[in-house]
């Protein structure tokens, strides 16, 4: 089973700063099969990125995804107040479709 | 715009079978895969499995022995049954569109397993 480890667990930043979130897989993952989600407190997750770097519908271009093999990154170029949330990576296309443990982006 | 709404009992006793339904509105179910994901209180997301109208299913291996999914396109619904629940199954259960990445989600329904 492929395990996804996200780092850091918590990222403390100010609005306007750049956020870089990491997702590392225990085995190589096809970049076709890596997604990122945002979850705000009390809400369902929202798809941000699929296929490692393709933005989902209506996702602002300050969100970008990159990476291949075992190392993937979600970058938020300039944090807006509404971006403070928990972010999960997901590997799909196999069983189980694994999620990382999440990175919380909090206001510094 | 497609919307999903989960419904369920809210509370179950240990050893019971949990049944959840997801009602889909605003689009056809036939061309998509449909998933269930859960989130225990204060914890991360766990993929449960997916189903397609063609009969294709895929379940998390850790839950496979207890999970059944079905789909009724005439009612625009799909369902999850989880057998022999324990307190460890206490979670918010989400239904979602997509079998790989999930691009439309319901708001979630809370299930508490307690005697």
XYZ file of N, CA and C in Angstrom:
669
model
N 0.834 -1.199 0.000
C 0.000 0.000 0.000
C 0.871 1.251 0.000
N 0.561 2.178 -0.886
C 1.319 3.426 -0.966
C 0.867 4.363 0.151
N 1.832 4.894 0.881
C 1.557 5.849 1.962
C 1.994 7.237 1.501
N 1.133 8.216 1.727
C 1.447 9.610 1.404
C 1.735 10.361 2.697
N 2.874 11.024 2.765
C 3.258 11.796 3.943
C 3.367 13.260 3.556
N 2.573 14.081 4.204
C 2.574 15.510 3.902
C 3.438 16.259 4.920
N 4.078 17.301 4.449
C 4.860 18.155 5.342
C 4.783 19.605 4.894
N 4.860 20.541 5.861
C 4.831 20.263 7.306
C 3.409 19.930 7.752
N 3.240 19.561 9.012
C 1.892 19.339 9.527
C 1.128 20.659 9.598
N 1.821 21.710 10.005
C 1.223 23.036 10.103
C 2.168 24.068 9.495
N 1.592 24.988 8.749
C 2.348 26.066 8.115
C 1.737 27.381 8.580
N 2.531 28.186 9.268
C 2.039 29.467 9.784
C 2.569 30.598 8.915
N 1.662 31.265 8.220
C 2.052 32.300 7.267
C 1.099 33.485 7.358
N 1.495 34.578 6.762
C 0.659 35.781 6.722
C 0.014 35.912 5.350
N -1.134 36.568 5.288
C -1.741 36.839 3.969
C -0.733 37.536 3.057
N -0.738 37.131 1.807
C 0.185 37.691 0.837
C 1.461 36.872 0.675
N 1.752 36.001 1.634
C 2.944 35.166 1.532
C 2.708 33.963 0.634
N 3.811 33.315 0.285
C 3.780 32.126 -0.559
C 3.762 30.890 0.321
N 2.913 29.931 -0.023
C 2.828 28.675 0.719
C 3.303 27.531 -0.163
N 4.171 26.702 0.391
C 4.662 25.534 -0.328
C 4.403 24.301 0.521
N 3.549 23.414 0.013
C 3.145 22.213 0.733
C 3.700 21.001 0.000
N 4.194 20.027 0.782
C 4.828 18.854 0.200
C 4.007 17.600 0.446
N 4.046 16.706 -0.520
C 3.402 15.395 -0.415
C 4.400 14.377 -0.954
N 4.838 13.473 -0.098
C 5.823 12.467 -0.499
C 5.196 11.083 -0.436
N 5.356 10.306 -1.500
C 4.801 8.962 -1.583
C 5.863 7.916 -1.249
N 5.399 6.823 -0.629
C 6.328 5.753 -0.239
C 6.807 4.944 -1.436
N 6.087 5.037 -2.546
C 6.496 4.421 -3.808
C 6.164 5.398 -4.920
N 6.766 5.216 -6.059
C 6.519 6.115 -7.173
C 5.038 6.108 -7.582
N 4.526 7.288 -7.815
C 3.132 7.485 -8.221
C 3.132 8.153 -9.582
N 2.341 7.633 -10.486
C 2.179 8.330 -11.761
C 1.586 9.708 -11.514
N 2.157 10.720 -12.130
C 1.654 12.079 -11.909
C 0.224 12.240 -12.407
N -0.217 11.290 -13.241
C -1.613 11.325 -13.671
C -2.553 11.121 -12.496
N -2.068 10.513 -11.427
C -2.941 10.022 -10.365
C -2.721 10.705 -9.019
N -2.445 12.013 -9.040
C -2.206 12.751 -7.805
C -3.093 13.991 -7.782
N -3.853 14.147 -6.694
C -4.765 15.284 -6.554
C -4.525 16.021 -5.241
N -4.980 17.264 -5.205
C -4.930 18.083 -3.994
C -6.323 18.616 -3.703
N -6.665 18.646 -2.411
C -7.948 19.156 -1.950
C -7.728 20.191 -0.848
N -8.676 21.104 -0.743
C -8.728 22.080 0.344
C -9.966 21.766 1.188
N -9.807 21.798 2.502
C -10.968 21.605 3.373
C -10.978 22.688 4.452
N -12.059 23.429 4.490
C -12.255 24.413 5.546
C -13.080 23.777 6.658
N -12.952 24.342 7.846
C -13.615 23.764 9.021
C -15.109 23.618 8.782
N -15.617 22.423 9.037
C -17.047 22.180 8.927
C -17.567 22.028 7.506
N -16.647 21.991 6.519
C -17.065 21.882 5.126
C -16.498 20.614 4.488
N -17.090 20.251 3.370
C -16.560 19.146 2.579
C -15.270 19.570 1.884
N -14.431 18.619 1.543
C -13.235 18.952 0.752
C -13.632 19.540 -0.600
N -12.700 20.315 -1.154
C -12.877 20.892 -2.486
C -11.677 20.514 -3.324
N -11.939 19.982 -4.510
C -10.848 19.609 -5.404
C -10.159 20.860 -5.926
N -8.831 20.898 -5.784
C -8.038 22.012 -6.309
C -7.288 21.610 -7.578
N -6.591 20.484 -7.485
C -5.653 20.046 -8.524
C -5.854 18.562 -8.770
N -5.853 18.143 -10.027
C -5.787 16.722 -10.358
C -4.674 16.506 -11.369
N -4.309 15.245 -11.527
C -3.218 14.899 -12.449
C -1.959 15.706 -12.129
N -1.748 15.922 -10.859
C -0.572 16.591 -10.285
C -0.502 18.086 -10.537
N -0.982 18.550 -11.709
C -0.761 19.959 -12.041
C -1.936 20.628 -12.753
N -3.042 19.918 -12.931
C -4.200 20.492 -13.634
C -5.179 21.094 -12.633
N -5.398 22.404 -12.758
C -6.360 23.039 -11.853
C -7.777 22.598 -12.176
N -8.556 22.356 -11.119
C -9.961 22.024 -11.290
C -10.746 23.272 -11.702
N -11.980 23.046 -12.086
C -12.835 24.139 -12.550
C -12.968 25.226 -11.487
N -12.803 26.472 -11.895
C -13.009 27.665 -11.054
C -11.964 27.830 -9.955
N -10.874 27.106 -10.023
C -9.810 27.277 -9.033
C -8.882 28.398 -9.485
N -8.621 29.384 -8.606
C -7.775 30.523 -9.003
C -6.362 30.093 -9.373
N -5.739 30.884 -10.238
C -4.421 30.482 -10.722
C -3.303 30.725 -9.709
N -3.626 31.230 -8.527
C -2.586 31.296 -7.483
C -2.281 29.904 -6.915
N -3.155 28.930 -7.204
C -2.917 27.544 -6.811
C -2.237 26.815 -7.971
N -1.114 26.157 -7.660
C -0.462 25.373 -8.701
C 0.113 24.098 -8.097
N 0.148 23.052 -8.898
C 0.681 21.780 -8.466
C 1.821 21.352 -9.370
N 2.764 20.636 -8.780
C 3.902 20.151 -9.560
C 4.429 18.876 -8.918
N 5.369 18.246 -9.612
C 6.027 17.083 -9.057
C 5.859 15.847 -9.898
N 6.610 14.817 -9.520
C 6.550 13.532 -10.204
C 7.218 12.489 -9.324
N 6.986 11.235 -9.671
C 7.634 10.153 -8.936
C 7.105 10.027 -7.518
N 7.905 10.428 -6.560
C 7.492 10.329 -5.157
C 7.317 11.688 -4.484
N 7.637 12.768 -5.172
C 7.595 14.094 -4.556
C 6.704 15.054 -5.324
N 5.703 15.556 -4.636
C 4.724 16.454 -5.236
C 4.569 17.693 -4.352
N 4.224 18.801 -4.989
C 4.135 20.073 -4.280
C 2.887 20.830 -4.695
N 2.218 21.412 -3.708
C 1.152 22.380 -3.949
C 1.687 23.743 -3.531
N 1.585 24.707 -4.429
C 2.045 26.058 -4.144
C 0.876 27.025 -4.223
N 0.771 27.868 -3.216
C -0.186 28.973 -3.246
C 0.658 30.236 -3.327
N 0.583 30.930 -4.443
C 1.560 31.982 -4.726
C 1.447 33.167 -3.764
N 0.234 33.585 -3.491
C -0.001 34.681 -2.542
C -1.258 34.343 -1.758
N -1.091 34.094 -0.470
C -2.200 33.644 0.355
C -3.266 34.730 0.513
N -4.491 34.342 0.211
C -5.647 35.172 0.481
C -6.272 34.712 1.802
N -7.030 35.583 2.476
C -7.623 35.196 3.767
C -8.428 33.895 3.695
N -9.073 33.649 2.555
C -9.910 32.454 2.431
C -9.096 31.177 2.181
N -7.782 31.295 2.032
C -6.937 30.123 1.755
C -6.482 29.417 3.017
N -6.746 29.992 4.181
C -6.297 29.353 5.424
C -7.243 28.198 5.724
N -6.700 26.989 5.657
C -7.503 25.770 5.641
C -6.553 24.577 5.778
N -7.127 23.375 5.677
C -6.328 22.151 5.658
C -6.287 21.636 4.224
N -5.113 21.174 3.811
C -4.905 20.694 2.454
C -4.481 19.231 2.480
N -5.114 18.439 1.618
C -4.815 17.011 1.524
C -4.357 16.665 0.116
N -3.345 15.811 0.024
C -3.031 15.197 -1.255
C -3.690 13.824 -1.294
N -3.918 13.328 -2.498
C -4.561 12.028 -2.698
C -3.941 11.317 -3.870
N -3.647 10.076 -3.689
C -3.230 9.237 -4.790
C -4.432 8.392 -5.184
N -4.758 8.367 -6.478
C -5.905 7.591 -6.920
C -5.491 6.647 -8.038
N -6.452 5.851 -8.477
C -6.161 4.900 -9.545
C -5.763 3.541 -9.029
N -5.828 3.342 -7.729
C -5.480 2.039 -7.173
C -6.330 1.783 -5.953
N -6.106 0.688 -5.280
C -6.840 0.412 -4.052
C -5.863 0.234 -2.917
N -5.927 0.975 -1.861
C -6.894 2.061 -1.675
C -6.446 3.372 -2.308
N -7.421 4.245 -2.529
C -7.095 5.591 -2.958
C -6.686 6.375 -1.744
N -5.407 6.556 -1.547
C -4.881 7.028 -0.281
C -4.857 8.538 -0.196
N -5.162 9.058 0.988
C -4.978 10.477 1.290
C -3.764 10.652 2.202
N -3.106 11.779 2.056
C -2.120 12.178 3.045
C -2.822 12.617 4.324
N -2.034 12.871 5.376
C -2.626 13.194 6.672
C -3.066 14.655 6.764
N -2.665 15.461 5.799
C -3.096 16.857 5.751
C -2.043 17.832 6.249
N -2.059 19.027 5.689
C -1.259 20.164 6.162
C -2.207 21.302 6.473
N -2.100 21.824 7.688
C -2.927 22.970 8.074
C -2.162 24.252 7.765
N -2.780 25.138 7.011
C -2.197 26.461 6.750
C -2.942 27.445 7.634
N -2.213 28.009 8.594
C -2.847 28.894 9.571
C -2.266 30.295 9.479
N -3.037 31.247 9.988
C -2.600 32.640 9.960
C -1.555 32.865 11.060
N -0.436 33.463 10.642
C 0.643 33.743 11.585
C 0.316 34.970 12.428
N -26.078 22.728 -12.264
C -24.896 22.303 -11.536
C -25.266 21.113 -10.646
N -24.459 20.078 -10.725
C -24.761 18.861 -9.994
C -24.586 19.076 -8.496
N -25.510 18.511 -7.728
C -25.433 18.577 -6.265
C -25.661 17.195 -5.684
N -25.009 16.938 -4.549
C -25.128 15.655 -3.873
C -25.582 15.894 -2.435
N -26.435 15.001 -1.942
C -26.933 15.125 -0.584
C -26.957 13.758 0.071
N -26.218 13.634 1.179
C -26.200 12.373 1.916
C -27.358 12.320 2.902
N -27.821 11.106 3.165
C -28.803 10.913 4.226
C -28.480 9.605 4.941
N -28.735 9.606 6.255
C -28.423 8.435 7.043
C -29.041 8.518 8.420
N -28.839 7.483 9.245
C -29.550 7.389 10.527
C -28.993 8.296 11.615
N -27.768 8.776 11.482
C -27.169 9.619 12.507
C -26.537 8.825 13.644
N -27.201 7.797 14.074
C -26.736 7.002 15.210
C -26.927 5.529 14.908
N -25.926 4.717 15.255
C -26.031 3.268 15.087
C -25.415 2.594 16.307
N -25.870 1.398 16.576
C -25.318 0.610 17.682
C -24.226 -0.321 17.157
N -23.255 -0.630 17.968
C -22.227 -1.592 17.547
C -22.856 -2.887 17.054
N -22.264 -3.421 15.999
C -22.658 -4.666 15.313
C -23.769 -4.463 14.292
N -24.388 -3.293 14.264
C -25.452 -3.045 13.286
C -24.867 -2.810 11.905
N -25.741 -2.814 10.900
C -25.370 -2.480 9.527
C -25.809 -1.054 9.237
N -24.829 -0.242 8.832
C -25.089 1.147 8.492
C -25.528 1.255 7.038
N -26.560 2.047 6.802
C -26.979 2.310 5.427
C -27.034 3.810 5.190
N -26.332 4.262 4.186
C -26.334 5.670 3.798
C -26.758 5.779 2.332
N -27.445 6.860 2.031
C -27.886 7.124 0.662
C -27.368 8.483 0.238
N -26.960 8.577 -1.012
C -26.576 9.836 -1.622
C -27.529 10.118 -2.776
N -28.213 11.243 -2.714
C -29.135 11.644 -3.768
C -28.468 12.687 -4.644
N -28.506 12.431 -5.945
C -27.831 13.276 -6.925
C -28.864 14.101 -7.679
N -28.624 15.371 -7.818
C -29.504 16.231 -8.605
C -28.681 17.066 -9.575
N -29.322 17.455 -10.668
C -28.677 18.358 -11.613
C -27.828 17.698 -12.665
N -28.031 16.414 -12.899
C -27.252 15.776 -13.953
C -27.462 14.277 -13.984
N -26.923 13.656 -15.020
C -27.067 12.218 -15.213
C -26.000 11.459 -14.441
N -26.395 10.332 -13.884
C -25.447 9.524 -13.107
C -24.644 8.554 -13.963
N -25.158 8.261 -15.163
C -24.630 7.138 -15.926
C -23.154 7.233 -16.280
N -22.685 8.444 -16.537
C -21.342 8.559 -17.102
C -20.260 8.716 -16.048
N -20.662 8.784 -14.785
C -19.676 9.043 -13.745
C -19.481 7.840 -12.835
N -18.352 7.849 -12.142
C -18.137 6.993 -10.991
C -18.580 7.771 -9.753
N -18.945 7.023 -8.725
C -19.476 7.641 -7.504
C -18.773 7.043 -6.291
N -18.339 7.918 -5.375
C -17.484 7.493 -4.274
C -18.066 7.829 -2.913
N -17.544 7.121 -1.932
C -17.774 7.450 -0.526
C -16.412 7.665 0.139
N -16.361 8.701 0.963
C -15.169 9.043 1.731
C -15.632 9.366 3.146
N -14.852 9.000 4.141
C -15.247 9.328 5.508
C -14.135 10.045 6.248
N -14.517 10.709 7.334
C -13.566 11.492 8.118
C -13.924 11.370 9.592
N -13.169 10.584 10.349
C -13.399 10.499 11.803
C -13.193 11.864 12.442
N -13.805 12.083 13.590
C -13.715 13.389 14.244
C -12.258 13.813 14.462
N -11.919 14.990 13.982
C -10.586 15.543 14.185
C -9.480 14.881 13.396
N -9.850 14.001 12.453
C -8.835 13.255 11.702
C -8.940 13.537 10.209
N -8.120 12.830 9.447
C -8.063 13.040 8.009
C -9.089 12.224 7.250
N -8.950 12.269 5.925
C -9.905 11.641 5.023
C -9.531 10.191 4.747
N -10.549 9.342 4.641
C -10.346 7.932 4.296
C -11.271 7.567 3.145
N -10.672 7.124 2.039
C -11.457 6.683 0.889
C -12.073 5.334 1.198
N -13.385 5.195 0.938
C -14.084 3.936 1.215
C -14.196 3.098 -0.054
N -14.590 3.740 -1.159
C -14.728 2.995 -2.401
C -15.548 3.745 -3.416
N -15.678 3.137 -4.613
C -16.498 3.752 -5.652
C -17.308 2.712 -6.408
N -18.308 3.217 -7.150
C -19.171 2.373 -7.952
C -19.492 3.097 -9.250
N -19.715 2.321 -10.303
C -20.130 2.855 -11.594
C -21.377 2.105 -12.050
N -22.171 2.747 -12.870
C -23.408 2.136 -13.368
C -23.153 0.838 -14.111
N -21.962 0.678 -14.654
C -21.630 -0.559 -15.387
C -21.469 -1.752 -14.454
N -21.430 -1.479 -13.146
C -21.235 -2.537 -12.168
C -19.846 -2.574 -11.586
N -18.961 -1.768 -12.135
C -17.593 -1.708 -11.608
C -17.597 -1.138 -10.196
N -16.921 -1.815 -9.301
C -16.728 -1.304 -7.955
C -15.263 -1.463 -7.558
N -14.852 -0.688 -6.594
C -13.501 -0.788 -6.043
C -13.563 -0.285 -4.620
N -13.082 -1.097 -3.682
C -13.210 -0.752 -2.274
C -11.847 -0.702 -1.610
N -11.760 0.135 -0.579
C -10.584 0.139 0.280
C -10.401 -1.261 0.867
N -9.222 -1.803 0.703
C -8.989 -3.178 1.149
C -9.220 -3.351 2.650
N -9.049 -2.267 3.406
C -9.235 -2.379 4.855
C -10.701 -2.471 5.248
N -11.599 -2.145 4.333
C -13.042 -2.156 4.617
C -13.804 -3.125 3.736
N -13.121 -3.714 2.770
C -13.768 -4.462 1.705
C -14.713 -5.550 2.208
N -14.342 -6.227 3.282
C -15.162 -7.348 3.773
C -16.481 -6.881 4.370
N -16.602 -5.587 4.663
C -17.810 -5.080 5.327
C -18.625 -4.127 4.455
N -18.138 -3.808 3.250
C -18.748 -2.760 2.432
C -19.539 -3.347 1.261
N -20.721 -2.761 1.039
C -21.496 -2.996 -0.172
C -21.922 -1.645 -0.719
N -21.828 -1.488 -2.024
C -22.339 -0.272 -2.667
C -23.314 -0.656 -3.760
N -24.304 0.209 -3.943
C -25.256 0.001 -5.023
C -25.643 1.339 -5.615
N -26.239 1.279 -6.799
C -26.561 2.491 -7.528
C -27.917 2.311 -8.202
N -28.786 3.291 -8.089
C -30.098 3.232 -8.713
C -30.283 4.518 -9.516
N -29.985 4.452 -10.809
C -30.065 5.667 -11.618
C -31.498 6.147 -11.796
N -32.475 5.253 -11.675
C -33.879 5.679 -11.811
C -34.294 6.590 -10.662
N -33.635 6.431 -9.543
C -33.913 7.283 -8.383
C -32.853 8.359 -8.203
N -31.851 8.365 -9.060
C -30.702 9.279 -8.920
C -30.051 9.139 -7.544
N -29.846 7.908 -7.144
C -29.258 7.648 -5.842
C -28.181 6.556 -5.915
N -27.219 6.645 -5.026
C -26.331 5.523 -4.788
C -26.180 5.355 -3.281
N -25.793 4.159 -2.859
C -25.844 3.868 -1.440
C -24.604 3.123 -0.959
N -24.405 3.208 0.345
C -23.313 2.523 1.028
C -23.902 1.718 2.171
N -23.507 0.461 2.265
C -23.827 -0.341 3.437
C -22.529 -0.792 4.075
N -22.431 -0.592 5.376
C -21.253 -0.983 6.131
C -21.714 -1.888 7.263
N -21.260 -3.130 7.230
C -21.718 -4.125 8.195
C -20.894 -4.075 9.480
N -21.494 -4.597 10.533
C -20.795 -4.819 11.805
C -20.030 -3.585 12.262
N -20.728 -2.469 12.368
C -20.054 -1.220 12.721
C -19.570 -1.260 14.169
N -18.505 -0.504 14.412
C -17.948 -0.334 15.753
C -17.765 1.166 15.985
N -17.427 1.557 17.206
C -17.176 2.994 17.450
C -16.109 3.579 16.529
N -15.192 2.761 16.032
C -14.163 3.249 15.106
C -14.752 3.709 13.772
N -15.991 3.347 13.493
C -16.656 3.786 12.257
C -17.362 5.127 12.434
N -17.297 5.699 13.615
C -17.853 7.034 13.847
C -17.105 8.046 12.994
N -17.845 8.786 12.177
C -17.202 9.688 11.223
C -18.257 10.530 10.519
N -17.795 11.543 9.812
C -18.613 12.208 8.801
C -18.412 11.433 7.504
N -19.513 11.046 6.885
C -19.464 10.290 5.638
C -19.863 11.221 4.495
N -18.976 11.306 3.495
C -19.220 12.130 2.327
C -19.459 11.249 1.110
N -20.419 11.650 0.277
C -20.492 11.070 -1.053
C -19.912 12.074 -2.041
N -19.390 11.574 -3.139
C -18.708 12.453 -4.081
C -18.797 11.877 -5.490
N -18.690 12.758 -6.472
C -18.652 12.354 -7.866
C -17.205 12.101 -8.261
N -17.015 10.962 -8.905
C -15.672 10.615 -9.368
C -15.176 9.368 -8.666
N -14.476 8.535 -9.415
C -13.919 7.330 -8.818
C -12.446 7.464 -8.548
N -11.824 8.392 -9.194
C -10.417 8.642 -8.992
C -10.293 9.935 -8.201
N -10.140 11.067 -8.847
C -10.280 12.301 -8.085
C -11.755 12.669 -8.029
N -12.135 13.390 -6.990
C -13.538 13.662 -6.721
C -13.808 15.147 -6.817
N -14.660 15.543 -7.770
C -14.786 16.961 -8.075
C -16.088 17.601 -7.605
N -17.040 16.800 -7.163
C -18.266 17.346 -6.574
C -18.550 16.535 -5.325
N -18.810 17.220 -4.223
C -18.982 16.559 -2.933
C -20.316 16.956 -2.304
N -20.886 16.017 -1.547
C -21.987 16.376 -0.682
C -21.472 17.076 0.569
N -22.356 17.579 1.381
C -21.974 18.289 2.600
C -21.557 17.335 3.722
N -21.919 16.077 3.590
C -21.547 15.089 4.587
C -22.661 14.815 5.585
N -22.688 13.583 6.090
C -23.622 13.203 7.133
C -22.841 12.539 8.254
N -23.170 12.903 9.487
C -22.434 12.380 10.635
C -23.057 11.080 11.106
N -22.212 10.089 11.322
C -22.638 8.830 11.910
C -21.884 8.641 13.211
N -22.640 8.388 14.280
C -22.043 8.050 15.572
C -22.417 6.626 15.913
N -21.415 5.817 16.238
C -21.662 4.438 16.646
C -21.455 4.349 18.147
N -22.531 4.065 18.843
C -22.467 4.016 20.306
C -23.590 3.144 20.827
N -23.311 2.453 21.905
C -24.349 1.638 22.533
C -25.212 2.495 23.460
